[in-house]
Tab-separated table of C-alpha atoms in Angstrom:
chain	number	residue	atom	x	y	z
A	1	MET	CA	25.083	9.228	7.903
A	2	ILE	CA	24.520	10.505	4.429
A	3	THR	CA	27.374	12.798	3.444
A	4	ALA	CA	28.127	15.150	0.535
A	5	ALA	CA	30.810	17.266	-1.025
A	6	ILE	CA	30.754	20.144	-3.486
A	7	LEU	CA	33.270	20.594	-6.334
A	8	VAL	CA	33.097	24.103	-7.818
A	9	ILE	CA	34.849	24.140	-11.173
A	10	GLY	CA	35.676	27.541	-12.394
A	11	ASN	CA	38.541	29.863	-13.004
A	12	GLU	CA	36.274	32.923	-12.504
A	13	ILE	CA	35.966	32.009	-8.716
A	14	LEU	CA	39.643	31.672	-8.270
A	15	SER	CA	40.515	34.766	-9.991
A	16	GLY	CA	38.277	36.735	-7.699
A	17	ARG	CA	36.080	38.020	-10.552
A	18	THR	CA	32.947	36.126	-9.508
A	19	LYS	CA	31.723	35.669	-5.946
A	20	ASP	CA	30.444	32.176	-5.673
A	21	THR	CA	26.875	31.750	-4.361
A	22	ASN	CA	26.298	28.169	-5.249
A	23	ILE	CA	28.082	26.810	-2.300
A	24	ASN	CA	25.890	28.522	0.266
A	25	PHE	CA	22.705	27.495	-1.630
A	26	ILE	CA	23.642	23.795	-1.676
A	27	ALA	CA	24.801	23.979	1.774
A	28	GLN	CA	21.549	25.238	3.086
A	29	ARG	CA	19.518	22.685	1.017
A	30	LEU	CA	21.599	19.735	2.140
A	31	SER	CA	21.133	20.930	5.782
A	32	ASP	CA	17.323	20.966	5.152
A	33	LEU	CA	17.576	17.260	3.660
A	34	GLY	CA	19.577	16.009	6.611
A	35	ILE	CA	22.704	15.392	4.512
A	36	ASP	CA	26.107	16.267	6.038
A	37	LEU	CA	28.157	18.532	3.823
A	38	LEU	CA	31.661	17.644	4.844
A	39	GLU	CA	33.970	19.077	2.285
A	40	VAL	CA	34.008	21.745	-0.616
A	41	ARG	CA	36.762	22.198	-3.124
A	42	ILE	CA	37.195	24.882	-5.759
A	43	VAL	CA	39.454	24.103	-8.698
A	44	PRO	CA	40.247	25.748	-12.006
A	45	ASP	CA	39.067	24.617	-15.392
A	46	ASP	CA	41.928	22.204	-15.480
A	47	GLU	CA	41.751	18.570	-16.425
A	48	HIS	CA	44.127	17.210	-14.029
A	49	GLN	CA	42.838	19.037	-11.035
A	50	ILE	CA	39.286	18.138	-11.759
A	51	ILE	CA	39.989	14.435	-12.074
A	52	GLU	CA	41.944	14.313	-8.864
A	53	ALA	CA	39.197	16.211	-6.906
A	54	VAL	CA	36.303	14.371	-8.235
A	55	ASN	CA	37.937	10.909	-7.658
A	56	ALA	CA	38.959	11.784	-4.124
A	57	LEU	CA	35.464	13.147	-3.314
A	58	ARG	CA	33.300	10.471	-4.861
A	59	ALA	CA	35.243	7.783	-2.968
A	60	SER	CA	34.747	9.479	0.339
A	61	TYR	CA	31.091	10.893	0.360
A	62	THR	CA	27.622	9.720	-0.468
A	63	TYR	CA	27.023	12.394	-3.023
A	64	VAL	CA	29.180	14.903	-4.843
A	65	PHE	CA	27.732	18.043	-6.558
A	66	THR	CA	29.828	19.761	-9.210
A	67	THR	CA	29.057	23.219	-10.513
A	68	GLY	CA	30.221	24.846	-13.571
A	69	GLY	CA	31.772	24.034	-16.941
A	70	ILE	CA	28.938	22.211	-18.647
A	71	GLY	CA	28.208	24.999	-21.230
A	72	ALA	CA	28.840	25.041	-24.984
A	73	THR	CA	32.188	26.876	-25.326
A	74	HIS	CA	35.910	25.881	-25.406
A	75	ASP	CA	36.388	26.452	-21.640
A	76	ASP	CA	33.632	24.048	-20.616
A	77	ILE	CA	35.532	20.807	-20.086
A	78	THR	CA	33.659	19.203	-17.216
A	79	ALA	CA	31.751	16.566	-19.244
A	80	ALA	CA	34.826	15.359	-21.036
A	81	THR	CA	36.911	15.444	-17.807
A	82	ILE	CA	34.299	13.634	-15.749
A	83	ALA	CA	34.315	10.942	-18.548
A	84	LYS	CA	38.055	10.626	-18.059
A	85	ALA	CA	37.772	10.472	-14.216
A	86	PHE	CA	35.297	7.603	-14.596
A	87	GLN	CA	37.442	6.064	-17.420
A	88	VAL	CA	34.513	5.884	-19.832
A	89	ASP	CA	34.098	7.369	-23.328
A	90	LEU	CA	32.504	10.819	-23.937
A	91	ILE	CA	29.484	10.122	-26.214
A	92	GLU	CA	26.591	12.107	-27.493
A	93	ASN	CA	23.630	11.351	-25.144
A	94	PRO	CA	20.635	10.692	-27.421
A	95	MET	CA	18.161	12.093	-24.881
A	96	ALA	CA	20.129	15.214	-24.375
A	97	LEU	CA	20.451	15.663	-28.030
A	98	ALA	CA	16.619	15.290	-28.524
A	99	ILE	CA	16.106	17.931	-25.784
A	100	LEU	CA	18.560	20.344	-27.383
A	101	LYS	CA	17.204	19.942	-30.931
A	102	ASP	CA	13.641	20.351	-29.711
A	103	TYR	CA	14.530	23.452	-27.764
A	104	TYR	CA	16.733	25.205	-30.278
A	105	GLN	CA	14.894	24.204	-33.418
A	106	GLU	CA	16.433	26.110	-36.339
A	107	ARG	CA	19.037	27.674	-33.987
A	108	PHE	CA	20.416	24.224	-33.239
A	109	ASN	CA	24.068	24.074	-34.491
A	110	ASN	CA	27.297	22.264	-33.733
A	111	ILE	CA	28.314	24.415	-30.847
A	112	ARG	CA	24.936	23.718	-29.106
A	113	ARG	CA	25.396	20.097	-30.061
A	114	ARG	CA	28.429	20.005	-27.706
A	115	MET	CA	26.101	20.180	-24.766
A	116	ALA	CA	24.798	16.653	-25.583
A	117	LEU	CA	28.378	15.196	-25.067
A	118	MET	CA	28.351	13.333	-21.836
A	119	PRO	CA	30.113	10.382	-20.202
A	120	ARG	CA	28.862	7.032	-21.293
A	121	GLY	CA	26.390	5.736	-18.755
A	122	ALA	CA	25.310	9.152	-17.546
A	123	SER	CA	21.793	9.847	-16.672
A	124	LEU	CA	20.171	13.230	-17.260
A	125	VAL	CA	19.447	15.934	-14.617
A	126	ASP	CA	16.472	18.111	-15.635
A	127	ASN	CA	17.036	21.837	-16.424
A	128	PRO	CA	13.669	23.565	-15.723
A	129	VAL	CA	15.282	27.026	-16.439
A	130	SER	CA	17.168	26.908	-19.752
A	131	LYS	CA	16.474	23.368	-21.013
A	132	ALA	CA	20.146	22.143	-21.675
A	133	PRO	CA	20.219	19.157	-19.202
A	134	ALA	CA	22.899	18.368	-16.580
A	135	PHE	CA	23.930	14.891	-15.886
A	136	GLN	CA	24.747	12.351	-13.136
A	137	MET	CA	27.429	9.683	-13.186
A	138	GLU	CA	26.915	7.259	-10.144
A	139	ASN	CA	27.038	9.371	-7.145
A	140	VAL	CA	28.303	12.607	-8.909
A	141	PHE	CA	25.862	15.183	-9.994
A	142	CYS	CA	27.334	17.612	-12.542
A	143	LEU	CA	25.362	20.817	-12.574
A	144	ALA	CA	25.502	24.302	-14.302
A	145	GLY	CA	27.551	27.101	-12.784
A	146	MET	CA	24.958	29.802	-13.404
A	147	PRO	CA	23.100	30.201	-10.084
A	148	SER	CA	19.460	30.324	-11.350
A	149	VAL	CA	20.101	27.260	-13.615
A	150	MET	CA	21.952	25.413	-10.883
A	151	GLN	CA	19.283	25.991	-8.432
A	152	GLY	CA	16.577	24.663	-10.816
A	153	MET	CA	18.599	21.586	-11.411
A	154	PHE	CA	19.322	20.900	-7.723
A	155	GLU	CA	15.519	21.099	-6.967
A	156	ALA	CA	14.947	18.798	-9.914
A	157	LEU	CA	17.298	16.107	-8.596
A	158	THR	CA	16.501	16.253	-4.839
A	159	PRO	CA	13.661	13.664	-4.997
A	160	GLN	CA	16.144	10.926	-5.858
A	161	LEU	CA	18.497	11.765	-2.938
A	162	GLU	CA	18.652	9.609	0.098
A	163	THR	CA	17.666	12.095	3.013
A	164	ALA	CA	17.635	11.971	6.815
A	165	GLU	CA	16.275	13.874	9.809
A	166	PRO	CA	17.017	17.539	8.924
A	167	PHE	CA	19.513	19.594	10.935
A	168	TYR	CA	18.076	22.072	13.416
A	169	GLN	CA	19.824	24.947	14.830
A	170	ASN	CA	19.175	27.727	17.459
A	171	ILE	CA	21.321	30.857	17.440
A	172	VAL	CA	21.938	32.804	20.564
A	173	THR	CA	23.542	36.136	20.025
A	174	CYS	CA	24.833	38.079	23.055
A	175	ASN	CA	27.091	40.986	23.811
A	176	LEU	CA	29.712	39.029	25.714
A	177	ALA	CA	33.214	38.208	24.632
A	178	GLU	CA	34.434	34.713	24.033
A	179	GLY	CA	37.056	35.216	26.801
A	180	VAL	CA	34.304	35.761	29.252
A	181	ILE	CA	32.010	32.766	28.414
A	182	GLY	CA	34.511	30.239	27.009
A	183	GLN	CA	35.016	28.124	30.177
A	184	ARG	CA	31.418	27.729	30.834
A	185	LEU	CA	30.631	27.197	27.108
A	186	THR	CA	33.059	24.270	27.070
A	187	GLU	CA	31.237	22.699	30.002
A	188	ILE	CA	27.825	23.100	28.162
A	189	GLN	CA	29.282	21.453	25.114
A	190	THR	CA	30.524	18.616	27.313
A	191	GLU	CA	27.080	18.181	28.902
A	192	TYR	CA	25.441	17.978	25.520
A	193	PRO	CA	27.623	15.807	23.237
A	194	THR	CA	24.820	15.142	20.677
A	195	VAL	CA	24.777	18.806	19.567
A	196	ASN	CA	27.483	20.878	18.045
A	197	ILE	CA	28.051	24.266	19.722
A	198	GLY	CA	29.792	26.821	17.548
A	199	SER	CA	31.078	30.191	18.944
A	200	TYR	CA	31.491	32.878	16.278
A	201	PRO	CA	32.520	36.322	17.505
A	202	PHE	CA	31.650	39.465	15.725
A	203	TYR	CA	33.448	42.828	15.772
A	204	GLN	CA	31.650	45.412	13.988
A	205	LEU	CA	32.163	48.366	16.275
A	206	PRO	CA	30.250	49.348	18.315
A	207	ASN	CA	28.589	45.996	17.962
A	208	VAL	CA	30.850	43.406	19.641
A	209	GLY	CA	29.733	40.122	20.838
A	210	VAL	CA	29.356	36.390	19.703
A	211	ASN	CA	26.864	34.238	17.902
A	212	LEU	CA	26.363	30.874	19.684
A	213	VAL	CA	25.043	28.262	17.276
A	214	VAL	CA	23.527	25.084	18.656
A	215	ARG	CA	23.233	22.596	15.742
A	216	GLY	CA	22.218	18.933	15.385
A	217	LYS	CA	19.328	16.506	14.757
A	218	ASP	CA	18.284	15.947	18.432
A	219	LYS	CA	15.589	18.629	19.005
A	220	LYS	CA	15.313	17.996	22.776
A	221	ALA	CA	19.144	18.355	23.309
A	222	ILE	CA	19.314	21.377	21.113
A	223	SER	CA	16.485	23.042	23.298
A	224	ASN	CA	18.123	22.059	26.468
A	225	ALA	CA	21.658	23.223	25.439
A	226	THR	CA	20.083	26.529	24.129
A	227	ASP	CA	18.500	26.991	27.628
A	228	ALA	CA	21.800	26.345	29.249
A	229	ILE	CA	23.446	28.968	27.036
A	230	ILE	CA	20.819	31.572	27.758
A	231	GLY	CA	21.328	30.815	31.459
A	232	MET	CA	24.909	31.330	30.935
A	233	VAL	CA	24.598	34.672	29.360
A	234	LYS	CA	22.332	35.847	32.104
A	235	ASP	CA	24.791	34.600	34.787
A	236	PHE	CA	27.487	36.742	33.222
A	237	GLY	CA	25.308	39.810	33.128
A	238	GLY	CA	25.079	39.751	29.274
A	239	ALA	CA	22.212	40.718	27.046
A	240	ILE	CA	20.679	38.459	24.321
A	241	SER	CA	20.383	40.498	21.103
A	242	GLN	CA	19.455	40.051	17.530
A	243	GLU	CA	21.668	37.857	15.365
A	244	ALA	CA	24.665	39.803	14.004
B	1	MET	CA	54.936	30.544	-11.141
B	2	ILE	CA	53.926	31.584	-7.650
B	3	THR	CA	50.936	29.585	-6.479
B	4	ALA	CA	48.432	29.525	-3.576
B	5	ALA	CA	45.628	27.651	-1.957
B	6	ILE	CA	42.993	28.599	0.609
B	7	LEU	CA	41.779	26.330	3.364
B	8	VAL	CA	38.544	27.582	4.870
B	9	ILE	CA	37.998	25.894	8.330
B	10	GLY	CA	34.509	26.129	9.600
B	11	ASN	CA	31.384	24.223	10.315
B	12	GLU	CA	29.334	27.438	9.843
B	13	ILE	CA	30.153	27.644	6.127
B	14	LEU	CA	29.305	24.014	5.561
B	15	SER	CA	26.083	24.210	7.432
B	16	GLY	CA	25.025	27.069	5.164
B	17	ARG	CA	24.532	29.436	8.161
B	18	THR	CA	27.434	31.721	7.126
B	19	LYS	CA	28.191	32.926	3.530
B	20	ASP	CA	31.971	32.826	3.149
B	21	THR	CA	33.301	36.186	1.912
B	22	ASN	CA	37.084	35.463	2.809
B	23	ILE	CA	37.710	33.371	-0.426
B	24	ASN	CA	36.730	36.218	-2.797
B	25	PHE	CA	38.787	38.842	-0.687
B	26	ILE	CA	41.934	36.709	-0.785
B	27	ALA	CA	41.367	35.650	-4.549
B	28	GLN	CA	41.174	39.240	-5.533
B	29	ARG	CA	44.262	40.215	-3.541
B	30	LEU	CA	46.357	37.301	-4.806
B	31	SER	CA	45.384	38.262	-8.402
B	32	ASP	CA	46.692	41.799	-7.766
B	33	LEU	CA	49.911	40.254	-6.399
B	34	GLY	CA	50.307	38.008	-9.457
B	35	ILE	CA	49.975	34.859	-7.323
B	36	ASP	CA	47.963	32.007	-8.987
B	37	LEU	CA	45.207	30.768	-6.686
B	38	LEU	CA	44.884	27.179	-7.832
B	39	GLU	CA	42.703	25.559	-5.146
B	40	VAL	CA	40.390	26.261	-2.366
B	41	ARG	CA	39.035	23.731	0.237
B	42	ILE	CA	36.464	24.100	2.895
B	43	VAL	CA	36.534	21.626	5.743
B	44	PRO	CA	34.689	21.328	9.075
B	45	ASP	CA	36.364	21.854	12.500
B	46	ASP	CA	37.573	18.230	12.237
B	47	GLU	CA	41.069	17.338	13.172
B	48	HIS	CA	41.489	14.544	10.556
B	49	GLN	CA	40.176	16.583	7.774
B	50	ILE	CA	42.123	19.619	8.609
B	51	ILE	CA	45.393	17.722	8.771
B	52	GLU	CA	44.726	15.873	5.512
B	53	ALA	CA	43.871	19.166	3.750
B	54	VAL	CA	46.694	21.249	5.048
B	55	ASN	CA	49.291	18.696	4.382
B	56	ALA	CA	48.057	18.082	0.804
B	57	LEU	CA	47.935	21.819	0.023
B	58	ARG	CA	51.304	22.816	1.618
B	59	ALA	CA	53.087	20.199	-0.374
B	60	SER	CA	51.501	21.384	-3.667
B	61	TYR	CA	51.521	25.315	-3.599
B	62	THR	CA	53.923	28.070	-2.673
B	63	TYR	CA	51.499	29.442	-0.119
B	64	VAL	CA	48.511	28.251	1.832
B	65	PHE	CA	46.146	30.591	3.666
B	66	THR	CA	43.839	29.136	6.247
B	67	THR	CA	40.950	31.012	7.746
B	68	GLY	CA	38.993	30.194	10.920
B	69	GLY	CA	39.345	28.377	14.161
B	70	ILE	CA	42.018	30.503	15.889
B	71	GLY	CA	39.764	32.048	18.531
B	72	ALA	CA	39.531	31.309	22.236
B	73	THR	CA	36.750	28.676	22.585
B	74	HIS	CA	36.427	24.929	22.553
B	75	ASP	CA	35.571	24.832	18.802
B	76	ASP	CA	38.805	26.610	17.857
B	77	ILE	CA	41.161	23.754	17.071
B	78	THR	CA	43.196	25.208	14.296
B	79	ALA	CA	46.499	25.858	16.208
B	80	ALA	CA	46.522	22.409	17.903
B	81	THR	CA	45.686	20.726	14.627
B	82	ILE	CA	48.294	22.491	12.602
B	83	ALA	CA	50.859	21.536	15.178
B	84	LYS	CA	49.759	17.881	14.546
B	85	ALA	CA	50.037	18.339	10.828
B	86	PHE	CA	53.585	19.627	11.149
B	87	GLN	CA	54.284	16.991	13.851
B	88	VAL	CA	55.486	19.616	16.345
B	89	ASP	CA	54.412	20.436	19.878
B	90	LEU	CA	51.665	22.993	20.628
B	91	ILE	CA	53.332	25.631	22.850
B	92	GLU	CA	52.631	28.837	24.441
B	93	ASN	CA	54.263	31.453	22.144
B	94	PRO	CA	56.005	34.134	24.368
B	95	MET	CA	55.449	36.887	21.907
B	96	ALA	CA	51.801	36.087	21.517
B	97	LEU	CA	51.386	35.839	25.265
B	98	ALA	CA	52.901	39.245	25.831
B	99	ILE	CA	50.677	40.912	23.181
B	100	LEU	CA	47.634	39.223	24.732
B	101	LYS	CA	48.535	40.206	28.343
B	102	ASP	CA	49.232	43.744	27.268
B	103	TYR	CA	45.876	44.018	25.430
B	104	TYR	CA	43.641	42.443	27.864
B	105	GLN	CA	45.426	43.825	31.113
B	106	GLU	CA	43.164	42.965	33.945
B	107	ARG	CA	40.788	41.057	31.691
B	108	PHE	CA	43.463	38.552	30.788
B	109	ASN	CA	42.432	35.104	31.855
B	110	ASN	CA	42.947	31.392	31.058
B	111	ILE	CA	40.494	31.367	28.082
B	112	ARG	CA	42.214	34.280	26.484
B	113	ARG	CA	45.521	32.720	27.317
B	114	ARG	CA	44.645	29.815	24.873
B	115	MET	CA	45.103	32.163	22.078
B	116	ALA	CA	48.761	32.177	22.733
B	117	LEU	CA	49.017	28.460	22.030
B	118	MET	CA	50.716	27.990	18.675
B	119	PRO	CA	52.791	25.187	17.008
B	120	ARG	CA	56.533	25.244	17.967
B	121	GLY	CA	58.426	27.188	15.438
B	122	ALA	CA	55.382	29.548	14.389
B	123	SER	CA	56.058	33.151	13.624
B	124	LEU	CA	53.411	35.735	14.367
B	125	VAL	CA	51.187	37.375	12.002
B	126	ASP	CA	50.066	40.894	13.119
B	127	ASN	CA	46.490	41.580	13.867
B	128	PRO	CA	45.893	45.365	13.398
B	129	VAL	CA	42.194	44.975	14.137
B	130	SER	CA	41.733	43.150	17.458
B	131	LYS	CA	45.311	42.468	18.600
B	132	ALA	CA	45.295	38.675	19.026
B	133	PRO	CA	47.885	37.614	16.596
B	134	ALA	CA	47.643	34.896	13.817
B	135	PHE	CA	50.581	32.724	12.993
B	136	GLN	CA	52.654	31.263	10.147
B	137	MET	CA	54.320	27.781	9.950
B	138	GLU	CA	56.632	27.517	6.990
B	139	ASN	CA	54.444	28.298	3.921
B	140	VAL	CA	51.179	28.132	5.713
B	141	PHE	CA	49.543	31.308	7.116
B	142	CYS	CA	46.732	30.624	9.757
B	143	LEU	CA	44.445	33.572	9.836
B	144	ALA	CA	41.147	34.383	11.670
B	145	GLY	CA	37.755	33.714	10.233
B	146	MET	CA	36.107	37.052	10.930
B	147	PRO	CA	36.331	38.989	7.711
B	148	SER	CA	37.470	42.269	9.050
B	149	VAL	CA	40.195	40.671	11.195
B	150	MET	CA	41.268	38.302	8.361
B	151	GLN	CA	41.517	41.241	5.971
B	152	GLY	CA	43.742	43.150	8.310
B	153	MET	CA	45.960	40.243	8.944
B	154	PHE	CA	46.242	39.520	5.156
B	155	GLU	CA	47.382	43.058	4.468
B	156	ALA	CA	49.943	42.846	7.378
B	157	LEU	CA	51.528	39.660	5.962
B	158	THR	CA	51.572	40.616	2.207
B	159	PRO	CA	54.982	42.428	2.333
B	160	GLN	CA	56.731	39.136	3.013
B	161	LEU	CA	54.996	37.431	0.090
B	162	GLU	CA	56.986	36.588	-3.095
B	163	THR	CA	55.022	38.286	-5.829
B	164	ALA	CA	54.958	38.574	-9.575
B	165	GLU	CA	53.494	40.605	-12.487
B	166	PRO	CA	49.725	41.148	-11.491
B	167	PHE	CA	47.013	39.439	-13.524
B	168	TYR	CA	45.151	41.835	-15.801
B	169	GLN	CA	41.694	41.277	-17.369
B	170	ASN	CA	39.231	42.823	-19.795
B	171	ILE	CA	35.572	41.963	-19.756
B	172	VAL	CA	33.521	42.147	-22.874
B	173	THR	CA	29.737	41.731	-22.090
B	174	CYS	CA	27.450	41.223	-25.094
B	175	ASN	CA	23.831	40.109	-25.788
B	176	LEU	CA	24.782	37.110	-27.902
B	177	ALA	CA	24.405	33.413	-26.862
B	178	GLU	CA	27.380	31.048	-26.496
B	179	GLY	CA	25.894	28.797	-29.207
B	180	VAL	CA	26.260	31.781	-31.673
B	181	ILE	CA	29.803	32.892	-30.757
B	182	GLY	CA	31.320	29.652	-29.644
B	183	GLN	CA	33.122	28.498	-32.749
B	184	ARG	CA	34.772	31.791	-33.440
B	185	LEU	CA	35.614	32.236	-29.763
B	186	THR	CA	37.509	28.817	-29.831
B	187	GLU	CA	39.567	30.315	-32.756
B	188	ILE	CA	40.428	33.419	-30.854
B	189	GLN	CA	41.509	31.385	-27.921
B	190	THR	CA	43.853	29.392	-30.225
B	191	GLU	CA	45.233	32.596	-31.833
B	192	TYR	CA	46.175	34.018	-28.266
B	193	PRO	CA	47.482	31.078	-26.260
B	194	THR	CA	49.089	33.279	-23.617
B	195	VAL	CA	45.764	34.493	-22.323
B	196	ASN	CA	42.742	32.721	-20.747
B	197	ILE	CA	39.373	33.459	-22.341
B	198	GLY	CA	36.476	32.611	-20.182
B	199	SER	CA	32.967	32.551	-21.407
B	200	TYR	CA	30.233	33.103	-18.635
B	201	PRO	CA	26.668	33.192	-19.816
B	202	PHE	CA	23.970	35.154	-17.840
B	203	TYR	CA	20.309	34.534	-17.923
B	204	GLN	CA	18.455	37.074	-15.809
B	205	LEU	CA	15.433	37.560	-18.134
B	206	PRO	CA	15.104	39.932	-20.054
B	207	ASN	CA	18.820	40.147	-19.892
B	208	VAL	CA	20.481	37.239	-21.567
B	209	GLY	CA	24.080	37.198	-22.940
B	210	VAL	CA	27.571	36.343	-21.941
B	211	ASN	CA	30.556	37.883	-20.159
B	212	LEU	CA	33.673	37.257	-21.953
B	213	VAL	CA	36.754	37.459	-19.652
B	214	VAL	CA	40.209	37.810	-21.107
B	215	ARG	CA	42.812	37.354	-18.380
B	216	GLY	CA	46.535	36.946	-18.029
B	217	LYS	CA	49.852	38.700	-17.538
B	218	ASP	CA	50.683	39.592	-21.205
B	219	LYS	CA	49.057	43.165	-21.598
B	220	LYS	CA	49.596	43.259	-25.280
B	221	ALA	CA	48.059	39.854	-25.966
B	222	ILE	CA	45.046	40.677	-23.583
B	223	SER	CA	44.539	43.906	-25.618
B	224	ASN	CA	44.691	42.145	-28.947
B	225	ALA	CA	42.551	39.287	-27.984
B	226	THR	CA	40.003	41.830	-26.548
B	227	ASP	CA	39.890	43.643	-29.945
B	228	ALA	CA	39.360	40.352	-31.620
B	229	ILE	CA	36.503	39.471	-29.384
B	230	ILE	CA	34.875	43.023	-29.953
B	231	GLY	CA	35.203	42.388	-33.626
B	232	MET	CA	33.506	39.084	-33.305
B	233	VAL	CA	30.531	40.575	-31.442
B	234	LYS	CA	30.120	43.192	-34.256
B	235	ASP	CA	30.487	40.489	-36.933
B	236	PHE	CA	27.602	38.612	-35.455
B	237	GLY	CA	25.447	41.634	-35.135
B	238	GLY	CA	25.551	41.782	-31.362
B	239	ALA	CA	25.732	44.725	-28.937
B	240	ILE	CA	28.495	45.314	-26.247
B	241	SER	CA	26.768	46.097	-22.917
B	242	GLN	CA	27.547	46.785	-19.387
B	243	GLU	CA	29.008	43.873	-17.273
B	244	ALA	CA	26.284	41.591	-15.943
């Protein structure tokens, strides 16, 4: 199994000012790539917390993707902190420096130069959006926080990821309550152990019901479990509706 | 300092099917209440991962808020797992049972009865939306995943939280680049150590610039640091614009 974690670094998410969209983007792309996203952490721009989180996650999962804190200003501490987590020096990456000088030309200065500082041993992750590269240390990819830039970087790095059979899912949305279908649903889950059946009720009056999500890598079992769920809905006199 | 963490329990977030909105809601409300949100974790509906996360977080922060997994179906394992994390039995909470019986009347059944199972020693958290109560174990509040229900539960529990001076913030949005203002911005941060200055560039062509967020509990320092930032933008020939 190929596994992953995301580490979101950013006070602005924890303060509630900014709604994170990077988690959902990466989660969807990892699902396409057959990689199991098993944990997400969000921490502030705090050295101690970043080190603890990145070291825990990189020891547990195949890949770790961090977002945020790789810009040019005083609050961007990801590169220096990742260097500490890996117990290596923070150095000026010559390739990153060349890219930044070439991009900024006469606007290159000491602040922009900071973006070339990376842990010793890091390799670059291409930034097709705004040039300043991200970096990779072993199984940890440190990406930008700005969604458009992060997305460009993620697509640039995917060819080097080890991938697997993608995850597939079917969703059956019906107007029944969990309390009505729960017993039979447990039986169906037991009958199809290779798929994961999730039950997600919704309650947006007058629309009340449940989304039943059948997910996994075994297409045949997903199809059969979905048929069983549709049969269950009919047996209980429910109606299949659009996803809510 | 009163601190908090959020633990989101849910395969549907990690698979990318569902975009979490609970983190941002709780983050904003905690900011209003003067409580420092210092960590968020998202884990699957997996007993081992939930136990590890909840035990780590409850030992580190004043409050922990979990969302998800307290419904009636087979994939709702939060209550049983929290009982294991606290090393207490899972029992039928008599008050929860009474609420559920009263609410469902003749529709009460064994599946709905599952929602009365809670760790021994839990106290109830009121559910003003759909009745089935959530629960609290010591400093851990286990809430529903459905946003409307979670929000109702959160508002119901806030009166019992220890609170502090709320966080205040000013946002200055300008059309300058981080590479232009970075040096001076560092100086301003140094001059006002009681506030936190975050720099968040945006790059939605043709709109390019940066949001400068001044946050903290010291209103006077926030005001002075904001004035210094506005002065900086003018000094560099930039324009203050709407928040992007």
